[in-house]
């Protein structure tokens, strides 16, 4: 792959993701002020000292935006990785085993998906202790149902192919078939789904924080920043629009990169087939 073959949209997406990662990894050194430092008047306008102005408590919005990137990305990525691991393993197991295992797992997944995700999350988080670990696990379990549905559909198509049947005749076990036969041939749609699930996790976390059951104050995250400053919109204060724009921009950047990777993977597979 040559760098000039990468489309401009993918470069834009990678730049946005890289910028968010740099902010997340080096927040204490990049942020001009501390995460919770009160520096001036409430909702002070942007000027040369405070690029985005101050928030509802007089804290620097830029600094909290940088610190918020660390929290938002860590929680969203952790939830996405766990949800994918759980959903893919269960869905592939169901597709390979079939019979009772497939029926039980699929019906339980249908039951979970029948419950509105946001309502279920709000009820569970209202009962359980509010900390990052619980938040990640709840998000991961709820999102794994979507991963399971896609993973099972993809695995069922691959499981009936000749090379999988040949592996079964050789006496290969379920774990071998899942990780050596099915998974490598399902990477293209799973790659796209991972990016979409990651973007969705960012949006879902921001929604939970906006409703008061996500990241708890005084820790900064982008959804919580929107919640803290939403009242300022009535008075023409744009403090809530900055983190809201960051959420939207990161979600778009992720989708741009995922689209490019999906097209590239598909074209590579097509090239091997033609050869």
PDB file of C-alpha atoms in Angstrom, residues 10-258:
ATOM      1  CA  UNK A  10      -9.182   8.687   5.229  1.00  0.00           C
ATOM      2  CA  UNK A  11      -6.345  11.112   5.982  1.00  0.00           C
ATOM      3  CA  UNK A  12      -8.843  13.482   7.574  1.00  0.00           C
ATOM      4  CA  UNK A  13     -10.272  10.661   9.669  1.00  0.00           C
ATOM      5  CA  UNK A  14      -6.844   9.429  10.773  1.00  0.00           C
ATOM      6  CA  UNK A  15      -5.785  12.956  11.666  1.00  0.00           C
ATOM      7  CA  UNK A  16      -8.872  13.443  13.839  1.00  0.00           C
ATOM      8  CA  UNK A  17      -8.412  10.101  15.601  1.00  0.00           C
ATOM      9  CA  UNK A  18      -4.690  10.744  16.114  1.00  0.00           C
ATOM     10  CA  UNK A  19      -5.422  14.175  17.574  1.00  0.00           C
ATOM     11  CA  UNK A  20      -7.913  12.686  20.034  1.00  0.00           C
ATOM     12  CA  UNK A  21      -5.440   9.935  21.005  1.00  0.00           C
ATOM     13  CA  UNK A  22      -2.643  12.451  21.574  1.00  0.00           C
ATOM     14  CA  UNK A  23      -4.926  14.495  23.815  1.00  0.00           C
ATOM     15  CA  UNK A  24      -5.936  11.352  25.697  1.00  0.00           C
ATOM     16  CA  UNK A  25      -2.381  10.098  26.224  1.00  0.00           C
ATOM     17  CA  UNK A  26      -0.675  13.384  27.045  1.00  0.00           C
ATOM     18  CA  UNK A  27      -3.498  15.392  28.640  1.00  0.00           C
ATOM     19  CA  UNK A  28      -1.541  16.490  31.765  1.00  0.00           C
ATOM     20  CA  UNK A  29       1.249  17.916  29.576  1.00  0.00           C
ATOM     21  CA  UNK A  30      -0.905  19.399  26.789  1.00  0.00           C
ATOM     22  CA  UNK A  31      -3.735  20.998  28.771  1.00  0.00           C
ATOM     23  CA  UNK A  32      -2.901  24.595  29.722  1.00  0.00           C
ATOM     24  CA  UNK A  33      -4.712  24.258  33.077  1.00  0.00           C
ATOM     25  CA  UNK A  34      -5.822  21.529  35.455  1.00  0.00           C
ATOM     26  CA  UNK A  35      -8.952  19.478  34.943  1.00  0.00           C
ATOM     27  CA  UNK A  36     -10.795  21.026  37.909  1.00  0.00           C
ATOM     28  CA  UNK A  37      -9.050  24.414  38.252  1.00  0.00           C
ATOM     29  CA  UNK A  38     -11.466  27.336  38.679  1.00  0.00           C
ATOM     30  CA  UNK A  39      -9.884  30.254  36.849  1.00  0.00           C
ATOM     31  CA  UNK A  40     -12.411  33.045  36.487  1.00  0.00           C
ATOM     32  CA  UNK A  41     -15.993  34.117  35.965  1.00  0.00           C
ATOM     33  CA  UNK A  42     -18.745  31.720  35.000  1.00  0.00           C
ATOM     34  CA  UNK A  43     -19.070  31.359  31.212  1.00  0.00           C
ATOM     35  CA  UNK A  44     -16.382  33.927  30.526  1.00  0.00           C
ATOM     36  CA  UNK A  45     -16.106  34.452  26.746  1.00  0.00           C
ATOM     37  CA  UNK A  46     -13.211  33.212  24.631  1.00  0.00           C
ATOM     38  CA  UNK A  47     -10.136  35.421  24.521  1.00  0.00           C
ATOM     39  CA  UNK A  48      -6.405  35.146  24.044  1.00  0.00           C
ATOM     40  CA  UNK A  49      -5.930  33.378  27.377  1.00  0.00           C
ATOM     41  CA  UNK A  50      -8.915  31.006  27.216  1.00  0.00           C
ATOM     42  CA  UNK A  51      -9.384  29.855  23.624  1.00  0.00           C
ATOM     43  CA  UNK A  52     -12.866  28.394  24.173  1.00  0.00           C
ATOM     44  CA  UNK A  53     -13.762  30.448  27.228  1.00  0.00           C
ATOM     45  CA  UNK A  54     -14.750  29.179  30.687  1.00  0.00           C
ATOM     46  CA  UNK A  55     -17.548  26.805  31.670  1.00  0.00           C
ATOM     47  CA  UNK A  56     -20.400  26.978  34.177  1.00  0.00           C
ATOM     48  CA  UNK A  57     -17.976  26.891  37.130  1.00  0.00           C
ATOM     49  CA  UNK A  58     -15.239  29.042  35.646  1.00  0.00           C
ATOM     50  CA  UNK A  59     -13.038  26.160  34.451  1.00  0.00           C
ATOM     51  CA  UNK A  60     -11.101  26.279  31.178  1.00  0.00           C
ATOM     52  CA  UNK A  61     -13.128  24.506  28.479  1.00  0.00           C
ATOM     53  CA  UNK A  62     -10.083  23.637  26.349  1.00  0.00           C
ATOM     54  CA  UNK A  63      -8.344  21.948  29.286  1.00  0.00           C
ATOM     55  CA  UNK A  64     -11.427  19.957  30.220  1.00  0.00           C
ATOM     56  CA  UNK A  65     -11.926  19.027  26.566  1.00  0.00           C
ATOM     57  CA  UNK A  66      -8.407  17.577  26.468  1.00  0.00           C
ATOM     58  CA  UNK A  67      -8.844  15.694  29.750  1.00  0.00           C
ATOM     59  CA  UNK A  68     -12.286  14.580  28.613  1.00  0.00           C
ATOM     60  CA  UNK A  69     -10.772  12.926  25.533  1.00  0.00           C
ATOM     61  CA  UNK A  70      -8.867  10.570  27.814  1.00  0.00           C
ATOM     62  CA  UNK A  71     -11.952   9.502  29.751  1.00  0.00           C
ATOM     63  CA  UNK A  72     -14.244   9.289  26.717  1.00  0.00           C
ATOM     64  CA  UNK A  73     -11.860   7.232  24.581  1.00  0.00           C
ATOM     65  CA  UNK A  74     -10.814   4.914  27.413  1.00  0.00           C
ATOM     66  CA  UNK A  75     -14.366   4.017  28.403  1.00  0.00           C
ATOM     67  CA  UNK A  76     -15.672   3.747  24.828  1.00  0.00           C
ATOM     68  CA  UNK A  77     -12.729   1.656  23.611  1.00  0.00           C
ATOM     69  CA  UNK A  78     -12.836  -0.615  26.664  1.00  0.00           C
ATOM     70  CA  UNK A  79     -16.563  -1.226  26.238  1.00  0.00           C
ATOM     71  CA  UNK A  80     -16.168  -1.883  22.508  1.00  0.00           C
ATOM     72  CA  UNK A  81     -13.331  -4.384  22.929  1.00  0.00           C
ATOM     73  CA  UNK A  82     -15.198  -6.316  25.628  1.00  0.00           C
ATOM     74  CA  UNK A  83     -18.483  -6.276  23.712  1.00  0.00           C
ATOM     75  CA  UNK A  84     -16.778  -7.524  20.555  1.00  0.00           C
ATOM     76  CA  UNK A  85     -14.901 -10.266  22.380  1.00  0.00           C
ATOM     77  CA  UNK A  86     -18.069 -11.463  24.091  1.00  0.00           C
ATOM     78  CA  UNK A  87     -20.344 -11.115  21.062  1.00  0.00           C
ATOM     79  CA  UNK A  88     -17.987 -12.744  18.566  1.00  0.00           C
ATOM     80  CA  UNK A  89     -17.087 -15.719  20.765  1.00  0.00           C
ATOM     81  CA  UNK A  90     -20.733 -16.455  21.625  1.00  0.00           C
ATOM     82  CA  UNK A  91     -22.028 -15.904  18.090  1.00  0.00           C
ATOM     83  CA  UNK A  92     -19.353 -18.035  16.443  1.00  0.00           C
ATOM     84  CA  UNK A  93     -19.867 -20.756  19.044  1.00  0.00           C
ATOM     85  CA  UNK A  94     -23.599 -20.746  18.313  1.00  0.00           C
ATOM     86  CA  UNK A  95     -23.026 -20.859  14.546  1.00  0.00           C
ATOM     87  CA  UNK A  96     -20.591 -23.769  14.746  1.00  0.00           C
ATOM     88  CA  UNK A  97     -22.421 -25.790  17.438  1.00  0.00           C
ATOM     89  CA  UNK A  98     -25.993 -25.199  16.205  1.00  0.00           C
ATOM     90  CA  UNK A  99     -28.714 -27.214  17.930  1.00  0.00           C
ATOM     91  CA  UNK A 100     -29.628 -26.415  21.534  1.00  0.00           C
ATOM     92  CA  UNK A 101     -26.657 -24.107  22.142  1.00  0.00           C
ATOM     93  CA  UNK A 102     -27.547 -21.957  19.151  1.00  0.00           C
ATOM     94  CA  UNK A 103     -31.225 -21.837  20.139  1.00  0.00           C
ATOM     95  CA  UNK A 104     -30.575 -20.860  23.757  1.00  0.00           C
ATOM     96  CA  UNK A 105     -27.992 -18.188  22.947  1.00  0.00           C
ATOM     97  CA  UNK A 106     -30.030 -16.721  20.098  1.00  0.00           C
ATOM     98  CA  UNK A 107     -33.269 -16.552  22.060  1.00  0.00           C
ATOM     99  CA  UNK A 108     -31.505 -14.946  25.023  1.00  0.00           C
ATOM    100  CA  UNK A 109     -29.934 -12.426  22.659  1.00  0.00           C
ATOM    101  CA  UNK A 110     -33.369 -11.667  21.168  1.00  0.00           C
ATOM    102  CA  UNK A 111     -34.702 -11.121  24.685  1.00  0.00           C
ATOM    103  CA  UNK A 112     -31.922  -8.668  25.500  1.00  0.00           C
ATOM    104  CA  UNK A 113     -32.399  -6.790  22.237  1.00  0.00           C
ATOM    105  CA  UNK A 114     -36.138  -6.453  22.851  1.00  0.00           C
ATOM    106  CA  UNK A 115     -35.410  -4.195  25.831  1.00  0.00           C
ATOM    107  CA  UNK A 116     -34.647  -0.566  24.846  1.00  0.00           C
ATOM    108  CA  UNK A 117     -30.918  -0.142  25.355  1.00  0.00           C
ATOM    109  CA  UNK A 118     -30.982   3.292  26.945  1.00  0.00           C
ATOM    110  CA  UNK A 119     -33.788   2.436  29.377  1.00  0.00           C
ATOM    111  CA  UNK A 120     -32.070  -0.818  30.373  1.00  0.00           C
ATOM    112  CA  UNK A 121     -28.771   0.988  30.949  1.00  0.00           C
ATOM    113  CA  UNK A 122     -30.398   3.710  33.025  1.00  0.00           C
ATOM    114  CA  UNK A 123     -32.156   1.163  35.254  1.00  0.00           C
ATOM    115  CA  UNK A 124     -29.040  -0.961  35.771  1.00  0.00           C
ATOM    116  CA  UNK A 125     -26.713   1.987  36.378  1.00  0.00           C
ATOM    117  CA  UNK A 126     -29.175   3.520  38.825  1.00  0.00           C
ATOM    118  CA  UNK A 127     -29.009   0.329  40.934  1.00  0.00           C
ATOM    119  CA  UNK A 128     -25.317  -0.588  40.662  1.00  0.00           C
ATOM    120  CA  UNK A 129     -22.413   1.431  42.096  1.00  0.00           C
ATOM    121  CA  UNK A 130     -21.480   4.285  39.782  1.00  0.00           C
ATOM    122  CA  UNK A 131     -17.858   3.795  38.749  1.00  0.00           C
ATOM    123  CA  UNK A 132     -15.985   3.409  35.478  1.00  0.00           C
ATOM    124  CA  UNK A 133     -15.646  -0.392  35.665  1.00  0.00           C
ATOM    125  CA  UNK A 134     -19.393  -0.906  36.109  1.00  0.00           C
ATOM    126  CA  UNK A 135     -20.105   1.618  33.349  1.00  0.00           C
ATOM    127  CA  UNK A 136     -17.785  -0.167  30.900  1.00  0.00           C
ATOM    128  CA  UNK A 137     -19.250  -3.603  31.686  1.00  0.00           C
ATOM    129  CA  UNK A 138     -22.855  -2.428  31.335  1.00  0.00           C
ATOM    130  CA  UNK A 139     -22.123  -0.752  28.001  1.00  0.00           C
ATOM    131  CA  UNK A 140     -20.222  -3.829  26.796  1.00  0.00           C
ATOM    132  CA  UNK A 141     -22.958  -6.327  27.687  1.00  0.00           C
ATOM    133  CA  UNK A 142     -25.663  -4.229  26.030  1.00  0.00           C
ATOM    134  CA  UNK A 143     -23.616  -3.650  22.885  1.00  0.00           C
ATOM    135  CA  UNK A 144     -22.572  -7.296  22.597  1.00  0.00           C
ATOM    136  CA  UNK A 145     -26.133  -8.202  21.553  1.00  0.00           C
ATOM    137  CA  UNK A 146     -25.690  -6.231  18.312  1.00  0.00           C
ATOM    138  CA  UNK A 147     -22.296  -7.805  17.740  1.00  0.00           C
ATOM    139  CA  UNK A 148     -23.779 -11.262  18.350  1.00  0.00           C
ATOM    140  CA  UNK A 149     -26.473 -10.729  15.723  1.00  0.00           C
ATOM    141  CA  UNK A 150     -23.989  -9.701  13.035  1.00  0.00           C
ATOM    142  CA  UNK A 151     -21.388 -12.291  14.050  1.00  0.00           C
ATOM    143  CA  UNK A 152     -23.850 -15.159  13.915  1.00  0.00           C
ATOM    144  CA  UNK A 153     -25.168 -14.104  10.504  1.00  0.00           C
ATOM    145  CA  UNK A 154     -21.634 -13.902   9.075  1.00  0.00           C
ATOM    146  CA  UNK A 155     -20.485 -17.128  10.742  1.00  0.00           C
ATOM    147  CA  UNK A 156     -23.479 -19.115   9.496  1.00  0.00           C
ATOM    148  CA  UNK A 157     -22.600 -18.242   5.908  1.00  0.00           C
ATOM    149  CA  UNK A 158     -18.968 -19.268   6.392  1.00  0.00           C
ATOM    150  CA  UNK A 159     -19.680 -22.383   8.492  1.00  0.00           C
ATOM    151  CA  UNK A 160     -21.317 -24.190   5.548  1.00  0.00           C
ATOM    152  CA  UNK A 161     -18.371 -23.676   3.206  1.00  0.00           C
ATOM    153  CA  UNK A 162     -16.214 -26.572   2.105  1.00  0.00           C
ATOM    154  CA  UNK A 163     -13.046 -25.618   3.991  1.00  0.00           C
ATOM    155  CA  UNK A 164     -14.970 -25.530   7.278  1.00  0.00           C
ATOM    156  CA  UNK A 165     -16.552 -28.895   6.559  1.00  0.00           C
ATOM    157  CA  UNK A 166     -13.088 -30.242   5.738  1.00  0.00           C
ATOM    158  CA  UNK A 167     -11.789 -28.983   9.087  1.00  0.00           C
ATOM    159  CA  UNK A 168     -14.634 -30.757  10.882  1.00  0.00           C
ATOM    160  CA  UNK A 169     -13.840 -33.982   9.009  1.00  0.00           C
ATOM    161  CA  UNK A 170     -10.207 -33.674  10.055  1.00  0.00           C
ATOM    162  CA  UNK A 171     -11.431 -33.694  13.645  1.00  0.00           C
ATOM    163  CA  UNK A 172     -10.638 -30.062  14.452  1.00  0.00           C
ATOM    164  CA  UNK A 173     -12.301 -28.718  17.594  1.00  0.00           C
ATOM    165  CA  UNK A 174     -14.701 -25.789  17.916  1.00  0.00           C
ATOM    166  CA  UNK A 175     -11.980 -23.383  19.060  1.00  0.00           C
ATOM    167  CA  UNK A 176      -9.810 -24.181  16.014  1.00  0.00           C
ATOM    168  CA  UNK A 177     -12.710 -23.745  13.601  1.00  0.00           C
ATOM    169  CA  UNK A 178     -13.723 -20.429  15.167  1.00  0.00           C
ATOM    170  CA  UNK A 179     -10.299 -18.790  15.291  1.00  0.00           C
ATOM    171  CA  UNK A 180      -8.537 -20.421  12.324  1.00  0.00           C
ATOM    172  CA  UNK A 181     -11.297 -20.968   9.804  1.00  0.00           C
ATOM    173  CA  UNK A 182     -14.208 -18.577  10.417  1.00  0.00           C
ATOM    174  CA  UNK A 183     -12.658 -15.489  12.034  1.00  0.00           C
ATOM    175  CA  UNK A 184     -10.024 -14.743   9.326  1.00  0.00           C
ATOM    176  CA  UNK A 185     -12.732 -14.891   6.652  1.00  0.00           C
ATOM    177  CA  UNK A 186     -15.097 -12.642   8.600  1.00  0.00           C
ATOM    178  CA  UNK A 187     -12.681  -9.790   9.300  1.00  0.00           C
ATOM    179  CA  UNK A 188     -13.995  -7.425   6.632  1.00  0.00           C
ATOM    180  CA  UNK A 189     -17.562  -6.964   7.962  1.00  0.00           C
ATOM    181  CA  UNK A 190     -16.348  -7.266  11.572  1.00  0.00           C
ATOM    182  CA  UNK A 191     -13.811  -4.491  11.007  1.00  0.00           C
ATOM    183  CA  UNK A 192     -16.515  -2.164   9.782  1.00  0.00           C
ATOM    184  CA  UNK A 193     -18.792  -3.148  12.653  1.00  0.00           C
ATOM    185  CA  UNK A 194     -16.018  -2.519  15.210  1.00  0.00           C
ATOM    186  CA  UNK A 195     -15.622   1.038  13.992  1.00  0.00           C
ATOM    187  CA  UNK A 196     -19.361   1.629  14.060  1.00  0.00           C
ATOM    188  CA  UNK A 197     -19.664   0.108  17.543  1.00  0.00           C
ATOM    189  CA  UNK A 198     -16.793   2.289  18.775  1.00  0.00           C
ATOM    190  CA  UNK A 199     -18.459   5.416  17.415  1.00  0.00           C
ATOM    191  CA  UNK A 200     -21.760   4.295  18.919  1.00  0.00           C
ATOM    192  CA  UNK A 201     -20.056   3.689  22.289  1.00  0.00           C
ATOM    193  CA  UNK A 202     -18.779   7.276  22.296  1.00  0.00           C
ATOM    194  CA  UNK A 203     -22.271   8.577  21.572  1.00  0.00           C
ATOM    195  CA  UNK A 204     -23.864   6.225  24.108  1.00  0.00           C
ATOM    196  CA  UNK A 205     -21.398   7.212  26.836  1.00  0.00           C
ATOM    197  CA  UNK A 206     -22.042  10.877  26.097  1.00  0.00           C
ATOM    198  CA  UNK A 207     -25.788  10.253  26.376  1.00  0.00           C
ATOM    199  CA  UNK A 208     -25.413   8.507  29.736  1.00  0.00           C
ATOM    200  CA  UNK A 209     -23.190  11.293  31.041  1.00  0.00           C
ATOM    201  CA  UNK A 210     -25.664  13.894  29.831  1.00  0.00           C
ATOM    202  CA  UNK A 211     -28.386  12.086  31.801  1.00  0.00           C
ATOM    203  CA  UNK A 212     -26.198  11.947  34.912  1.00  0.00           C
ATOM    204  CA  UNK A 213     -25.391   8.210  34.976  1.00  0.00           C
ATOM    205  CA  UNK A 214     -22.149   8.170  32.998  1.00  0.00           C
ATOM    206  CA  UNK A 215     -18.835   9.675  34.092  1.00  0.00           C
ATOM    207  CA  UNK A 216     -19.371  11.395  37.424  1.00  0.00           C
ATOM    208  CA  UNK A 217     -18.163  14.921  38.297  1.00  0.00           C
ATOM    209  CA  UNK A 218     -15.642  16.410  38.729  1.00  0.00           C
ATOM    210  CA  UNK A 219     -14.037  14.116  36.102  1.00  0.00           C
ATOM    211  CA  UNK A 220     -14.342  15.574  32.622  1.00  0.00           C
ATOM    212  CA  UNK A 221     -15.952  13.810  29.687  1.00  0.00           C
ATOM    213  CA  UNK A 222     -17.507  15.317  26.620  1.00  0.00           C
ATOM    214  CA  UNK A 223     -21.097  14.290  27.321  1.00  0.00           C
ATOM    215  CA  UNK A 224     -20.877  15.596  30.881  1.00  0.00           C
ATOM    216  CA  UNK A 225     -19.480  18.892  29.601  1.00  0.00           C
ATOM    217  CA  UNK A 226     -22.513  19.309  27.358  1.00  0.00           C
ATOM    218  CA  UNK A 227     -24.770  18.642  30.337  1.00  0.00           C
ATOM    219  CA  UNK A 228     -22.915  21.108  32.571  1.00  0.00           C
ATOM    220  CA  UNK A 229     -23.141  23.940  30.058  1.00  0.00           C
ATOM    221  CA  UNK A 230     -26.477  23.293  28.354  1.00  0.00           C
ATOM    222  CA  UNK A 231     -28.220  26.100  30.270  1.00  0.00           C
ATOM    223  CA  UNK A 232     -25.825  28.597  28.756  1.00  0.00           C
ATOM    224  CA  UNK A 233     -27.365  28.108  25.316  1.00  0.00           C
ATOM    225  CA  UNK A 234     -30.422  30.043  26.512  1.00  0.00           C
ATOM    226  CA  UNK A 235     -28.188  33.055  27.135  1.00  0.00           C
ATOM    227  CA  UNK A 236     -26.235  32.695  23.912  1.00  0.00           C
ATOM    228  CA  UNK A 237     -23.230  31.009  25.533  1.00  0.00           C
ATOM    229  CA  UNK A 238     -21.601  28.440  23.227  1.00  0.00           C
ATOM    230  CA  UNK A 239     -19.771  26.450  25.939  1.00  0.00           C
ATOM    231  CA  UNK A 240     -21.925  23.360  25.331  1.00  0.00           C
ATOM    232  CA  UNK A 241     -21.303  23.415  21.579  1.00  0.00           C
ATOM    233  CA  UNK A 242     -17.550  22.794  21.888  1.00  0.00           C
ATOM    234  CA  UNK A 243     -17.725  19.307  23.439  1.00  0.00           C
ATOM    235  CA  UNK A 244     -20.771  18.528  21.314  1.00  0.00           C
ATOM    236  CA  UNK A 245     -18.775  19.369  18.213  1.00  0.00           C
ATOM    237  CA  UNK A 246     -15.886  17.199  19.444  1.00  0.00           C
ATOM    238  CA  UNK A 247     -18.224  14.205  19.826  1.00  0.00           C
ATOM    239  CA  UNK A 248     -19.625  14.663  16.340  1.00  0.00           C
ATOM    240  CA  UNK A 249     -16.207  15.254  14.753  1.00  0.00           C
ATOM    241  CA  UNK A 250     -14.669  12.129  16.311  1.00  0.00           C
ATOM    242  CA  UNK A 251     -17.620   9.968  15.256  1.00  0.00           C
ATOM    243  CA  UNK A 252     -17.282  11.235  11.661  1.00  0.00           C
ATOM    244  CA  UNK A 253     -13.510  10.640  11.655  1.00  0.00           C
ATOM    245  CA  UNK A 254     -13.952   7.057  12.825  1.00  0.00           C
ATOM    246  CA  UNK A 255     -16.499   6.387  10.092  1.00  0.00           C
ATOM    247  CA  UNK A 256     -14.229   7.871   7.416  1.00  0.00           C
ATOM    248  CA  UNK A 257     -11.390   5.531   8.380  1.00  0.00           C
ATOM    249  CA  UNK A 258     -13.684   2.511   8.672  1.00  0.00           C
TER     250      UNK A 258
END
